[in-house]
Structures are given as structure tokens and as C-alpha cells.
Tab-separated table of C-alpha atoms in Angstrom:
chain	number	residue	atom	x	y	z
A	1	MET	CA	-43.360	-98.417	-169.210
A	2	ILE	CA	-41.292	-101.802	-171.012
A	3	ARG	CA	-43.237	-105.024	-171.790
A	4	PRO	CA	-41.326	-107.560	-172.417
A	5	LEU	CA	-42.751	-109.286	-175.932
A	6	THR	CA	-41.094	-112.556	-177.117
A	7	ARG	CA	-43.433	-112.472	-180.031
A	8	SER	CA	-41.924	-108.855	-181.007
A	9	LYS	CA	-38.490	-110.029	-180.379
A	10	LYS	CA	-38.162	-112.442	-182.191
A	11	ALA	CA	-39.732	-110.985	-185.293
A	12	LEU	CA	-37.579	-107.492	-184.230
A	13	ALA	CA	-34.774	-109.804	-184.723
A	14	ALA	CA	-35.449	-111.456	-187.802
A	15	ALA	CA	-36.271	-108.127	-189.460
A	16	MET	CA	-33.457	-106.212	-188.917
A	17	VAL	CA	-30.949	-109.327	-189.893
A	18	ALA	CA	-33.311	-109.077	-193.212
A	19	ALA	CA	-32.760	-105.780	-193.548
A	20	ALA	CA	-29.215	-106.109	-192.846
A	21	ALA	CA	-28.658	-108.640	-195.407
A	22	LEU	CA	-30.815	-106.925	-198.301
A	23	GLY	CA	-28.658	-103.274	-197.489
A	24	ALA	CA	-25.118	-105.398	-197.108
A	25	THR	CA	-26.482	-106.463	-201.068
A	26	GLY	CA	-27.722	-102.822	-201.999
A	27	ALA	CA	-31.234	-104.320	-202.895
A	28	SER	CA	-32.509	-102.341	-200.288
A	29	ALA	CA	-32.325	-99.560	-197.703
A	30	LEU	CA	-31.510	-100.341	-193.657
A	31	PRO	CA	-34.621	-99.251	-191.921
A	32	ALA	CA	-34.973	-96.006	-190.055
A	33	LEU	CA	-33.694	-96.083	-186.658
A	34	VAL	CA	-35.606	-94.451	-183.591
A	35	THR	CA	-32.366	-93.623	-180.673
A	36	ASN	CA	-34.253	-91.494	-178.527
A	37	GLY	CA	-37.573	-90.770	-176.758
A	38	ASN	CA	-37.964	-87.270	-178.077
A	39	ASP	CA	-40.511	-85.509	-179.399
A	40	MET	CA	-38.411	-84.758	-182.900
A	41	GLY	CA	-35.424	-83.802	-184.625
A	42	GLU	CA	-32.660	-86.760	-185.674
A	43	GLY	CA	-32.978	-90.330	-184.274
A	44	SER	CA	-36.463	-88.977	-183.090
A	45	LEU	CA	-40.028	-91.779	-184.103
A	46	ARG	CA	-41.745	-88.135	-185.612
A	47	ALA	CA	-37.973	-87.514	-188.044
A	48	ALA	CA	-38.258	-91.184	-189.306
A	49	LEU	CA	-42.291	-90.869	-190.329
A	50	GLU	CA	-41.087	-87.589	-191.759
A	51	SER	CA	-38.433	-89.404	-193.640
A	52	GLY	CA	-40.152	-91.253	-195.989
A	53	ALA	CA	-38.511	-94.570	-194.461
A	54	THR	CA	-41.406	-97.354	-194.499
A	55	GLU	CA	-39.307	-99.366	-191.942
A	56	ILE	CA	-38.817	-97.948	-188.781
A	57	VAL	CA	-37.031	-99.773	-185.555
A	58	VAL	CA	-37.364	-98.243	-182.051
A	59	SER	CA	-34.080	-99.094	-180.608
A	60	THR	CA	-33.696	-97.157	-177.537
A	61	ASP	CA	-35.049	-98.385	-174.193
A	62	GLN	CA	-37.063	-94.829	-173.247
A	63	ASP	CA	-40.630	-94.131	-173.908
A	64	ILE	CA	-41.558	-91.541	-176.830
A	65	MET	CA	-43.325	-88.524	-175.478
A	66	THR	CA	-45.314	-86.298	-178.297
A	67	MET	CA	-46.734	-82.750	-178.145
A	68	SER	CA	-48.688	-83.556	-181.210
A	69	PRO	CA	-50.055	-86.500	-183.861
A	70	LEU	CA	-47.618	-88.535	-185.197
A	71	VAL	CA	-48.267	-88.421	-188.816
A	72	TYR	CA	-47.493	-90.725	-192.002
A	73	SER	CA	-48.273	-89.352	-194.976
A	74	GLY	CA	-47.030	-91.976	-197.305
A	75	GLU	CA	-49.174	-94.478	-199.159
A	76	LYS	CA	-46.592	-97.470	-199.278
A	77	LYS	CA	-47.378	-99.953	-196.338
A	78	LEU	CA	-45.479	-98.660	-192.816
A	79	LYS	CA	-43.691	-101.209	-190.671
A	80	LEU	CA	-43.297	-100.677	-186.819
A	81	TYR	CA	-41.197	-102.487	-184.724
A	82	GLY	CA	-40.624	-101.670	-180.789
A	83	THR	CA	-39.748	-104.129	-178.063
A	84	GLY	CA	-42.535	-103.063	-175.582
A	85	GLN	CA	-41.412	-99.505	-175.833
A	86	THR	CA	-44.067	-96.976	-175.201
A	87	VAL	CA	-45.873	-93.659	-177.603
A	88	MET	CA	-47.545	-91.730	-174.935
A	89	THR	CA	-48.768	-87.868	-174.658
A	90	MET	CA	-49.799	-85.829	-171.888
A	91	ASP	CA	-52.519	-83.866	-173.959
A	92	ASN	CA	-55.699	-84.513	-176.342
A	93	HIS	CA	-54.999	-85.426	-178.996
A	94	THR	CA	-54.041	-88.541	-181.444
A	95	LEU	CA	-50.749	-90.370	-181.237
A	96	LEU	CA	-50.808	-92.409	-184.462
A	97	GLU	CA	-51.695	-91.161	-187.737
A	98	VAL	CA	-51.734	-92.850	-191.563
A	99	SER	CA	-53.440	-90.462	-193.280
A	100	ASN	CA	-53.181	-91.622	-196.806
A	101	GLY	CA	-54.433	-95.222	-196.520
A	102	ALA	CA	-50.850	-96.808	-196.140
A	103	ASP	CA	-51.199	-101.066	-194.803
A	104	LEU	CA	-49.939	-100.773	-191.183
A	105	GLU	CA	-48.124	-102.938	-189.070
A	106	VAL	CA	-47.084	-102.438	-185.816
A	107	ILE	CA	-45.313	-104.539	-183.409
A	108	GLY	CA	-44.474	-104.656	-179.830
A	109	LEU	CA	-45.708	-101.108	-179.402
A	110	ASN	CA	-47.573	-99.352	-176.679
A	111	PHE	CA	-49.709	-96.069	-177.047
A	112	MET	CA	-50.994	-94.345	-174.063
A	113	GLY	CA	-53.008	-91.183	-173.679
A	114	PRO	CA	-53.725	-88.925	-170.573
A	115	GLY	CA	-56.517	-90.688	-169.249
A	116	GLY	CA	-58.685	-89.506	-166.835
A	117	PHE	CA	-61.323	-88.910	-169.189
A	118	ASP	CA	-65.351	-88.896	-168.377
A	119	ILE	CA	-68.959	-87.813	-169.215
A	120	ASN	CA	-67.714	-84.563	-166.770
A	121	ASN	CA	-64.516	-84.478	-167.943
A	122	PRO	CA	-64.745	-84.734	-171.651
A	123	ALA	CA	-62.012	-84.113	-174.326
A	124	SER	CA	-62.476	-81.354	-176.264
A	125	ALA	CA	-62.862	-81.528	-179.950
A	126	PRO	CA	-61.124	-83.278	-181.775
A	127	ALA	CA	-61.006	-86.310	-179.224
A	128	GLY	CA	-57.581	-88.266	-179.669
A	129	LYS	CA	-57.250	-91.610	-180.970
A	130	GLY	CA	-54.477	-94.307	-180.210
A	131	ILE	CA	-54.010	-95.107	-183.904
A	132	PHE	CA	-56.009	-93.309	-186.759
A	133	VAL	CA	-55.697	-95.086	-190.456
A	134	ASP	CA	-57.878	-92.896	-192.979
A	135	VAL	CA	-58.336	-94.453	-196.235
A	136	ARG	CA	-57.942	-92.211	-199.424
A	137	ASP	CA	-61.783	-91.944	-201.690
A	138	ASN	CA	-60.195	-93.455	-204.581
A	139	GLN	CA	-58.584	-96.298	-202.923
A	140	SER	CA	-59.003	-99.749	-204.257
A	141	GLY	CA	-57.711	-103.486	-203.026
A	142	THR	CA	-57.647	-104.116	-199.631
A	143	VAL	CA	-55.992	-101.791	-196.780
A	144	LYS	CA	-54.057	-104.125	-193.899
A	145	VAL	CA	-53.990	-102.748	-190.263
A	146	VAL	CA	-51.735	-105.879	-188.276
A	147	LEU	CA	-51.288	-104.961	-184.583
A	148	ASN	CA	-48.539	-107.499	-182.763
A	149	ASN	CA	-48.055	-106.984	-179.236
A	150	VAL	CA	-49.527	-104.262	-178.979
A	151	THR	CA	-52.000	-102.011	-176.285
A	152	VAL	CA	-53.824	-98.864	-176.381
A	153	SER	CA	-54.713	-96.952	-173.606
A	154	GLY	CA	-55.494	-93.723	-171.919
A	155	VAL	CA	-56.920	-91.722	-175.141
A	156	ALA	CA	-59.785	-89.858	-174.753
A	157	ASN	CA	-61.745	-91.368	-178.675
A	158	HIS	CA	-61.409	-94.580	-180.963
A	159	GLY	CA	-58.439	-96.780	-179.106
A	160	VAL	CA	-57.711	-97.802	-183.463
A	161	HIS	CA	-60.002	-96.215	-186.027
A	162	ILE	CA	-59.747	-97.286	-189.404
A	163	SER	CA	-62.362	-95.257	-191.984
A	164	ASP	CA	-63.055	-95.877	-195.285
A	165	CYS	CA	-66.240	-92.728	-194.735
A	166	ASP	CA	-65.862	-89.484	-195.993
A	167	LEU	CA	-67.527	-88.067	-193.364
A	168	ALA	CA	-65.012	-89.178	-190.814
A	169	ASP	CA	-66.420	-89.007	-187.081
A	170	ASP	CA	-69.484	-88.153	-188.220
A	171	CYS	CA	-69.970	-91.584	-190.384
A	172	GLY	CA	-72.620	-93.023	-188.403
A	173	SER	CA	-73.581	-96.731	-187.771
A	174	GLY	CA	-73.514	-99.385	-190.488
A	175	GLY	CA	-77.596	-99.498	-190.152
A	176	GLY	CA	-77.901	-97.236	-192.136
A	177	GLY	CA	-75.282	-95.007	-191.608
A	178	ALA	CA	-74.271	-91.777	-193.527
A	179	GLY	CA	-71.533	-91.461	-196.173
A	180	GLY	CA	-69.620	-92.634	-199.414
A	181	GLY	CA	-66.494	-94.545	-199.305
A	182	SER	CA	-64.048	-95.657	-201.806
A	183	ASN	CA	-63.855	-99.283	-203.199
A	184	ALA	CA	-61.179	-101.148	-200.934
A	185	SER	CA	-61.801	-103.302	-198.283
A	186	ILE	CA	-60.421	-103.087	-194.910
A	187	LEU	CA	-58.150	-105.981	-193.216
A	188	VAL	CA	-57.687	-106.079	-189.127
A	189	GLU	CA	-55.323	-108.697	-187.798
A	190	PHE	CA	-55.181	-108.089	-184.294
A	191	ASP	CA	-52.264	-110.785	-182.052
A	192	ASP	CA	-51.950	-110.289	-178.198
A	193	VAL	CA	-53.335	-106.867	-178.183
A	194	THR	CA	-54.970	-104.856	-175.885
A	195	ILE	CA	-56.992	-102.254	-175.263
A	196	ASP	CA	-58.141	-100.726	-172.008
A	197	ASN	CA	-59.824	-97.275	-170.894
A	198	VAL	CA	-60.037	-95.891	-174.020
A	199	GLY	CA	-63.297	-93.803	-175.439
A	200	TYR	CA	-64.381	-91.752	-172.202
A	201	GLY	CA	-63.608	-88.363	-174.132
A	202	LYS	CA	-66.697	-88.308	-176.077
A	203	PHE	CA	-69.668	-90.121	-177.244
A	204	ASP	CA	-69.612	-92.950	-179.131
A	205	ALA	CA	-65.808	-93.912	-178.879
A	206	ASP	CA	-65.234	-97.113	-179.345
A	207	GLY	CA	-62.233	-99.745	-178.665
A	208	LEU	CA	-61.860	-100.973	-182.236
A	209	ARG	CA	-63.917	-99.041	-184.777
A	210	VAL	CA	-63.906	-100.080	-188.268
A	211	ASP	CA	-66.115	-98.026	-190.761
A	212	GLU	CA	-66.233	-99.304	-194.140
A	213	ARG	CA	-68.458	-97.624	-197.032
A	214	GLY	CA	-68.725	-98.099	-200.732
A	215	ASN	CA	-67.700	-101.152	-202.431
A	216	GLY	CA	-65.882	-103.125	-199.919
A	217	ASN	CA	-65.528	-105.792	-196.982
A	218	ILE	CA	-64.116	-105.974	-193.734
A	219	VAL	CA	-62.636	-108.912	-192.434
A	220	PHE	CA	-61.790	-109.110	-188.976
A	221	ARG	CA	-59.498	-111.412	-186.778
A	222	ALA	CA	-58.452	-111.395	-183.261
A	223	ASP	CA	-56.747	-113.763	-181.147
A	224	SER	CA	-55.447	-113.690	-177.466
A	225	SER	CA	-56.914	-109.818	-177.760
A	226	THR	CA	-58.646	-108.165	-174.799
A	227	PHE	CA	-61.023	-104.919	-175.185
A	228	THR	CA	-62.104	-103.347	-171.945
A	229	ASN	CA	-63.437	-100.646	-169.752
A	230	VAL	CA	-63.995	-98.865	-173.070
A	231	GLY	CA	-66.436	-95.660	-172.916
A	232	ALA	CA	-68.707	-97.373	-175.901
A	233	ASP	CA	-68.130	-100.609	-177.585
A	234	GLY	CA	-65.467	-102.949	-177.114
A	235	VAL	CA	-65.197	-103.542	-181.199
A	236	GLU	CA	-67.517	-101.853	-183.351
A	237	LEU	CA	-67.460	-102.908	-187.041
A	238	ASP	CA	-69.398	-101.053	-189.624
A	239	GLU	CA	-70.292	-102.300	-192.611
A	240	GLY	CA	-72.749	-99.372	-194.915
A	241	GLN	CA	-73.245	-100.492	-198.379
A	242	ASN	CA	-72.378	-103.333	-200.114
A	243	GLY	CA	-69.682	-105.682	-198.684
A	244	VAL	CA	-69.492	-108.637	-196.299
A	245	VAL	CA	-68.131	-108.978	-192.895
A	246	VAL	CA	-66.285	-111.649	-191.825
A	247	ALA	CA	-64.973	-111.788	-188.733
A	248	SER	CA	-62.724	-114.544	-186.895
A	249	VAL	CA	-62.222	-114.088	-182.810
A	250	ASN	CA	-60.438	-117.101	-180.697
A	251	ASP	CA	-59.366	-116.420	-176.800
A	252	SER	CA	-60.353	-113.269	-176.717
A	253	SER	CA	-62.361	-111.124	-174.035
A	254	PHE	CA	-65.167	-108.057	-174.212
A	255	ASN	CA	-65.501	-107.104	-170.569
A	256	ASP	CA	-66.876	-103.890	-168.423
A	257	ASN	CA	-67.792	-101.827	-171.938
A	258	GLY	CA	-69.975	-99.245	-172.638
A	259	GLY	CA	-70.363	-96.594	-169.920
A	260	TYR	CA	-69.267	-93.293	-170.855
A	261	CYS	CA	-73.055	-92.561	-170.893
A	262	ASP	CA	-73.012	-93.820	-167.199
A	263	PRO	CA	-76.235	-95.168	-166.248
A	264	VAL	CA	-76.484	-93.732	-162.573
A	265	GLN	CA	-75.624	-90.050	-163.561
A	266	VAL	CA	-77.868	-90.223	-166.788
A	267	GLY	CA	-80.523	-92.078	-165.153
A	268	ALA	CA	-80.679	-89.170	-162.388
A	269	GLU	CA	-80.691	-86.664	-165.172
A	270	LEU	CA	-83.588	-88.542	-167.047
A	271	ALA	CA	-85.860	-89.032	-164.121
A	272	ALA	CA	-85.727	-85.277	-163.286
A	273	PHE	CA	-86.383	-84.337	-167.022
A	274	LEU	CA	-89.328	-86.577	-167.369
A	275	GLY	CA	-90.876	-85.139	-164.199
A	276	SER	CA	-93.836	-87.276	-163.564
A	277	TYR	CA	-93.871	-88.903	-167.189
A	278	GLU	CA	-92.735	-92.924	-167.946
A	279	ASP	CA	-89.511	-93.547	-169.851
A	280	GLU	CA	-92.337	-94.937	-172.293
A	281	GLY	CA	-95.995	-93.943	-173.058
A	282	GLU	CA	-98.579	-92.513	-175.259
A	283	PHE	CA	-101.328	-90.016	-175.405
A	284	ASP	CA	-104.561	-90.078	-176.829
A	285	GLY	CA	-105.452	-86.221	-178.521
A	286	GLU	CA	-102.820	-83.913	-178.123
A	287	VAL	CA	-99.547	-84.117	-176.328
A	288	PRO	CA	-99.284	-81.999	-172.805
A	289	GLU	CA	-97.459	-78.843	-172.528
A	290	ASP	CA	-95.791	-80.153	-169.936
A	291	PHE	CA	-94.105	-82.826	-171.863
A	292	PRO	CA	-90.460	-82.626	-172.128
A	293	GLY	CA	-90.028	-83.275	-175.513
A	294	ALA	CA	-86.278	-84.081	-176.760
A	295	PRO	CA	-83.407	-84.388	-174.676
A	296	THR	CA	-81.634	-80.683	-173.997
A	297	ALA	CA	-78.464	-79.515	-173.388
A	298	GLU	CA	-80.009	-77.962	-169.822
A	299	ALA	CA	-81.085	-80.601	-168.958
A	300	PHE	CA	-78.443	-83.360	-169.659
A	301	THR	CA	-74.313	-83.482	-168.907
A	302	ASP	CA	-74.408	-85.095	-172.435
A	303	PRO	CA	-77.894	-84.878	-174.503
A	304	THR	CA	-76.352	-87.632	-176.792
A	305	CYS	CA	-76.903	-90.149	-174.245
A	306	VAL	CA	-80.803	-90.137	-173.933
A	307	GLU	CA	-81.649	-92.187	-176.470
A	308	TYR	CA	-85.803	-90.289	-177.564
A	309	GLU	CA	-88.338	-91.600	-180.396
A	310	ALA	CA	-91.641	-90.363	-180.977
A	311	GLU	CA	-94.437	-91.089	-183.246
A	312	GLU	CA	-98.065	-89.822	-184.175
A	313	ASP	CA	-100.302	-91.383	-185.860
A	314	GLY	CA	-103.958	-90.350	-185.938
A	315	GLY	CA	-103.733	-88.173	-182.786
A	316	VAL	CA	-101.584	-90.805	-181.104
A	317	THR	CA	-98.308	-89.951	-179.974
A	318	ALA	CA	-96.144	-92.844	-179.026
A	319	TYR	CA	-92.556	-91.691	-177.365
A	320	GLU	CA	-89.684	-93.469	-175.448
A	321	TYR	CA	-86.818	-92.533	-173.991
A	322	ALA	CA	-83.521	-94.980	-173.268
A	323	ILE	CA	-80.056	-94.692	-172.314
A	324	ASP	CA	-77.619	-95.089	-174.598
A	325	THR	CA	-74.826	-97.550	-173.282
A	326	ASP	CA	-73.016	-99.699	-175.796
A	327	ASP	CA	-71.467	-103.589	-175.716
A	328	GLY	CA	-69.031	-105.854	-175.900
A	329	PHE	CA	-68.809	-106.345	-179.519
A	330	ASP	CA	-71.203	-104.828	-182.095
A	331	ILE	CA	-71.299	-105.611	-185.883
A	332	ASP	CA	-73.868	-103.700	-188.114
A	333	GLU	CA	-73.963	-104.780	-192.048
A	334	ALA	CA	-76.247	-102.492	-194.153
A	335	GLY	CA	-76.759	-102.940	-198.073
A	336	ASN	CA	-75.630	-106.384	-200.035
A	337	GLY	CA	-74.043	-108.634	-198.312
A	338	SER	CA	-73.544	-111.065	-195.362
A	339	LEU	CA	-72.281	-111.107	-191.877
A	340	ILE	CA	-70.708	-114.212	-191.058
A	341	ALA	CA	-68.726	-114.296	-187.470
A	342	ASN	CA	-67.302	-117.467	-185.783
A	343	ILE	CA	-66.329	-116.567	-182.025
A	344	ILE	CA	-63.848	-119.164	-180.008
A	345	ASN	CA	-63.180	-120.033	-176.526
A	346	SER	CA	-64.143	-116.228	-175.499
A	347	GLU	CA	-65.819	-113.971	-172.877
A	348	VAL	CA	-68.303	-111.091	-172.770
A	349	LEU	CA	-68.544	-110.175	-169.368
A	350	ARG	CA	-70.361	-107.022	-167.725
A	351	ASN	CA	-70.864	-104.818	-170.658
A	352	LEU	CA	-73.732	-102.105	-170.071
A	353	ASP	CA	-75.892	-103.166	-173.029
A	354	GLU	CA	-75.715	-105.908	-174.785
A	355	GLY	CA	-72.742	-108.503	-174.680
A	356	ILE	CA	-72.632	-109.645	-178.471
A	357	ASP	CA	-74.794	-107.634	-180.971
A	358	PHE	CA	-74.801	-108.544	-184.596
A	359	ASP	CA	-77.210	-106.803	-187.328
A	360	GLU	CA	-77.639	-107.073	-190.639
A	361	GLU	CA	-79.894	-105.848	-193.000
A	362	ASP	CA	-81.134	-105.661	-196.980
A	363	ASN	CA	-80.013	-109.142	-198.785
A	364	GLY	CA	-77.372	-110.518	-197.019
A	365	ALA	CA	-77.608	-113.471	-194.201
A	366	ILE	CA	-76.296	-114.049	-190.913
A	367	ASP	CA	-74.241	-117.176	-190.269
A	368	ALA	CA	-73.176	-116.711	-186.534
A	369	ASN	CA	-71.172	-119.510	-184.604
A	370	TYR	CA	-70.032	-120.059	-181.154
A	371	ILE	CA	-68.027	-122.372	-179.755
A	372	ASN	CA	-67.289	-122.269	-175.534
A	373	VAL	CA	-68.331	-118.358	-175.348
A	374	VAL	CA	-69.200	-116.912	-172.064
A	375	ALA	CA	-71.528	-114.188	-172.087
A	376	SER	CA	-72.635	-113.100	-168.135
A	377	GLU	CA	-73.591	-109.822	-166.552
A	378	ASN	CA	-74.644	-108.096	-169.202
A	379	SER	CA	-77.030	-105.378	-168.895
A	380	ASP	CA	-79.320	-106.625	-171.950
A	381	ASP	CA	-78.818	-109.728	-174.187
A	382	GLY	CA	-75.846	-111.621	-173.958
A	383	PHE	CA	-75.813	-112.556	-177.401
A	384	LYS	CA	-78.211	-111.404	-180.428
A	385	MET	CA	-78.452	-111.508	-183.694
A	386	SER	CA	-80.935	-109.654	-185.773
A	387	GLU	CA	-81.471	-109.925	-189.162
A	388	GLU	CA	-84.256	-107.804	-191.559
A	389	GLY	CA	-83.359	-108.884	-194.840
A	390	PRO	CA	-84.787	-111.998	-196.832
A	391	ALA	CA	-81.324	-114.272	-195.948
A	392	GLY	CA	-82.258	-115.583	-192.346
A	393	VAL	CA	-80.329	-116.249	-189.354
A	394	ARG	CA	-78.029	-119.517	-188.696
A	395	SER	CA	-76.102	-120.420	-186.013
A	396	LEU	CA	-74.058	-123.265	-184.052
A	397	PHE	CA	-74.366	-122.518	-180.517
A	398	LEU	CA	-71.881	-124.993	-179.147
A	399	GLY	CA	-70.457	-125.746	-175.496
A	400	SER	CA	-70.987	-121.431	-174.676
A	401	THR	CA	-73.005	-120.152	-171.313
A	402	ALA	CA	-75.322	-117.294	-171.237
A	403	ILE	CA	-75.546	-116.444	-167.346
A	404	ASP	CA	-77.175	-113.375	-165.322
A	405	ASN	CA	-77.469	-111.340	-168.159
A	406	GLY	CA	-80.076	-108.617	-167.987
A	407	GLY	CA	-81.892	-109.300	-171.170
A	408	LYS	CA	-82.362	-112.895	-172.564
A	409	GLY	CA	-79.502	-115.474	-172.779
A	410	ALA	CA	-79.882	-115.592	-176.635
A	411	VAL	CA	-81.652	-113.853	-179.399
A	412	TRP	CA	-81.857	-115.373	-183.026
A	413	GLU	CA	-84.477	-113.083	-184.862
A	414	GLU	CA	-85.506	-112.576	-188.455
A	415	ALA	CA	-87.746	-109.428	-189.375
A	416	ASP	CA	-88.372	-110.547	-193.365
A	417	ALA	CA	-88.994	-113.382	-195.346
A	418	GLY	CA	-85.608	-115.569	-194.612
A	419	ASP	CA	-85.276	-118.722	-192.157
A	420	VAL	CA	-84.074	-118.992	-188.785
A	421	ASN	CA	-82.285	-122.019	-188.218
A	422	VAL	CA	-80.230	-122.564	-184.373
A	423	LEU	CA	-78.541	-125.704	-183.255
A	424	VAL	CA	-77.709	-125.397	-179.733
A	425	ILE	CA	-75.176	-128.318	-178.034
A	426	GLY	CA	-73.819	-128.736	-174.666
A	427	ALA	CA	-74.883	-125.236	-173.696
A	428	THR	CA	-75.347	-123.921	-170.025
A	429	THR	CA	-77.940	-120.554	-169.532
A	430	SER	CA	-79.468	-119.512	-166.323
A	431	GLY	CA	-80.587	-116.513	-164.334
A	432	ASN	CA	-81.251	-114.095	-167.927
A	433	ASP	CA	-83.854	-111.896	-168.236
A	434	ASP	CA	-84.964	-112.017	-164.481
A	435	GLY	CA	-84.936	-116.036	-164.614
A	436	GLU	CA	-87.114	-116.258	-167.571
A	437	GLU	CA	-86.416	-116.270	-171.002
A	438	ASP	CA	-83.186	-117.806	-171.694
A	439	LEU	CA	-83.219	-118.779	-175.699
A	440	GLU	CA	-85.405	-116.609	-178.126
A	441	ALA	CA	-85.789	-117.608	-181.896
A	442	VAL	CA	-88.011	-115.633	-183.751
A	443	GLN	CA	-89.429	-115.277	-187.534
A	444	GLU	CA	-91.520	-112.598	-187.329
A	445	ASP	CA	-92.554	-112.870	-191.375
A	446	GLN	CA	-92.851	-115.526	-193.886
A	447	GLY	CA	-90.408	-117.299	-193.744
A	448	SER	CA	-89.505	-120.732	-190.991
A	449	GLY	CA	-86.899	-122.555	-189.582
A	450	THR	CA	-85.861	-124.759	-186.436
A	451	ILE	CA	-84.220	-123.948	-182.955
A	452	THR	CA	-82.458	-127.695	-181.834
A	453	VAL	CA	-81.474	-128.048	-178.483
A	454	GLN	CA	-79.388	-130.912	-177.253
A	455	ASP	CA	-77.406	-132.278	-174.507
A	456	SER	CA	-77.557	-128.498	-172.906
A	457	ASN	CA	-79.038	-127.044	-169.575
A	458	ILE	CA	-81.045	-124.676	-169.741
A	459	ALA	CA	-82.913	-123.161	-166.720
A	460	GLY	CA	-85.168	-120.553	-168.086
A	461	GLU	CA	-87.608	-120.631	-170.925
A	462	ILE	CA	-86.830	-121.515	-174.410
A	463	VAL	CA	-89.232	-119.335	-177.037
A	464	ALA	CA	-89.660	-120.518	-180.202
A	465	GLU	CA	-91.988	-118.225	-182.346
A	466	GLY	CA	-92.870	-118.635	-186.350
A	467	VAL	CA	-90.056	-121.576	-186.019
A	468	GLU	CA	-90.065	-125.218	-184.304
A	469	LEU	CA	-88.383	-126.492	-181.182
A	470	VAL	CA	-86.903	-129.818	-181.499
A	471	GLN	CA	-85.460	-130.851	-177.818
């Protein structure tokens, strides 16, 4: 499974020349060479990782079959260079683990799990990941993960996971997410990266997942990259305490994600579970004895796929059930810090929840700009930005398109005292929300703001609540 990669070959040649020159002068050792596709032993990738080498060149034409996780336990930056070889497994395990928070750079390698997972065929715990970087609890500075010409596919869990959270996979989302972390920030750079067909072996497994807790930021840059057919979110960035999230995306795709909780199967299970009850409602007085309550393992293939909320107040019980599908691109920022995103020349298509779902709470604004971005046929909103602190929402929507989304085309909402200011220029929207609302700007509290729409083709309704609409 050789993937010809022009950039990686140039980078590899440059690295080998530089390393050779340094070795000739005695200034540095040559990189370790991987000369075969064996799982272990002399010339294997595992042996190179265990040797303490920080630069590794895969020089064999063979793909590398692994029987257990490849682990790098050093703290110095690890560089892996390939020319399209595939690191693979037929089993459910993580392919590459960086266990002590080292910086990681990978050029020209593919990582492939066995595939074949779904809600009816989940992975046994622990579900394997493609690349996993675990940040040390006492780490500071910035942890850098740089991938260039890399493909990750077929793994049961996250395609790429960077975790600065002491609860590991139980960390939860950024919005109120649990767990603590180090003072380190996390920088992720993707160039020509494809993450495809991952995350179908367990609930809430993403294409790229970054968990950041403690006093640190998340900076994410993606260029010419693709996140498709992921069980949960194509990309999920969770910043749960003090720190900002900065995302810069160009010429990338977030398509066909969020389907682990198969709406057809889980919907049928939910209907059978509820019987005569609706998905949401309320009771005056006591709850009927036959009301099913919380989802159970007996009724659902995976009960975590059903969100259940119930409220009791003065003898009235309100309830709601929903199938927990996921988004194309999801950012959750909680604590002191803003969410800043610039998305350019990209597409967000056919995701089973929102296309883009950005949420910020506490002290910090949302600054989200979209230039030539298409969101179409997502099951819920095409673009959704929701802010619950005092700083507000600011957004440029330039030359972008929202068509045939199940929810609204684009939503900007503020639930606290911040302002909402949106500039829409040269946009096209139609067929969203069953032909009703295309654009919505809402200030629910004491702030104000403006949504300005210029030179745009908006087929449906523009809703402005608590803000001024200027056309």
C-alpha cells in the first residue's frame, strides 16, 4: 500500500542529507533506519523506537505489520520519515503511542487498523487509536504534533488523539468537561492528512481529538486535509479550563461524519423503548408508572447513543430523548479564553449532526470567520456558533454557502451579556430548516448587536432577535 508522496520524498531526502552531514562531522548520530516490515527485531520500527533514537527513517519498501502498540517513551522530539509505507494491524490496538508528551513529527507514513467496526461490532476495550500522544501531568511549554502526507484509517477509536487530561478517555467534553491537566499548550499542524473510516468501534471516537485541561491553549492548523466517515466528530477540540482555542483551516473537508450511533437502528430501538410516549413531553403531576425513564442496556445496543434529560419542578416533569450523532467540526471552549477560528475554501457535508459546531462559555468571545466555505446536507445546522459568557460573538461570513441542511443554514447565538455582530457578504443559502430559517442571529440577554447582509442570495428567512438586521 504505497502512497507516492512528493513532499515527503523531498523532506526525507533533505533530512537524510542533513543527518549524513552531521554524522560525518561527529556532531550528531545518523538517524535509525527501518530496513524491514517485521514487528520486532533488528531493523524493525519497534527496535528503532526502543533504541532511544529521535530520528527514524523507514527505508524499506515493505509495509509494517504490528502485533501490539508501537511505543516511544522518550521526552525528546520524535521524527518519523517514510515514503508512503503503511503501519498496520489486523488486531484492535493503538498503532503508535507517544507516552511521555514528546513532540511528534511524522512525514509520509500511513496508519491502518483492521476496520469493520460498527455499533453491532464494537471493539473490545481498550479501543485502538491510530496515533496517541499522552501529555505528562507536569509538562509545560508547547506540545507539537506535526503530520505531513499521513493517512489514518480503520482504527476503532480516535484516529489521532492528543490528551492533556488525567482522566484519559473519560475526560469528557470541553464544555464542563471533567479532569485536570498540565500547564502545557498543544499545537497541531496537519498538511495533506487524511483521516477516514475511524471511530466506529466505540461511542464518541473522533477523527482528531484534542483534550486540553489546565492552563494551556489549543492551536490547530489544517491545510489540504480530509476528515471523513468518522464515527463521531471529524475533528473535536476540547479546551476545558483557562486557555484559548485557535483554529486555522484551509482547503479541507469534513464530510459524512457522526454515524456510530446509527440513526436508523437507534431510532427503531428508541421507538420500541418509548412505546406510546413521544421523544419529548411533560407530565402534570406524578410520572406514570409505565414511563421508561433512562435508557437501559437491555433496550439499546449501546445506551450511550441516547441522550436523556428529565427535569422536575413543582410536580411537573419534563423529559427529552435524542439520538447522539456527531458533527463535522466541533470545538468546545470553557473557562477563561476565547475561541478563534478562520475557515477558508473548505467543505462540511452530510454530517449527521451540525456541520460546524462551535461553543464557548465563561469569559471569552467567539471570533469565527468563514470564507468560501460550503455546508450542505448536514442533519442539523450547517454552521452553529453559541456563546454563553459576556464577551459575545463576532463573525464574517464571506462568499459561503449553506444549502439543504436539516437545521438552520447558519446560527450565531449569545446567551449572556455579550454582543452579536455578524457580517454576511456574497453568501448563498436555500433549503435549510425545511425551507424556513436560513440565517439566525440571537441575543438572549442584555447585549445587542447587528447582522448585516450584503450582496447575498438568501432564499429563506433571516431571523434577528435582540440584534438589528441591516440589509
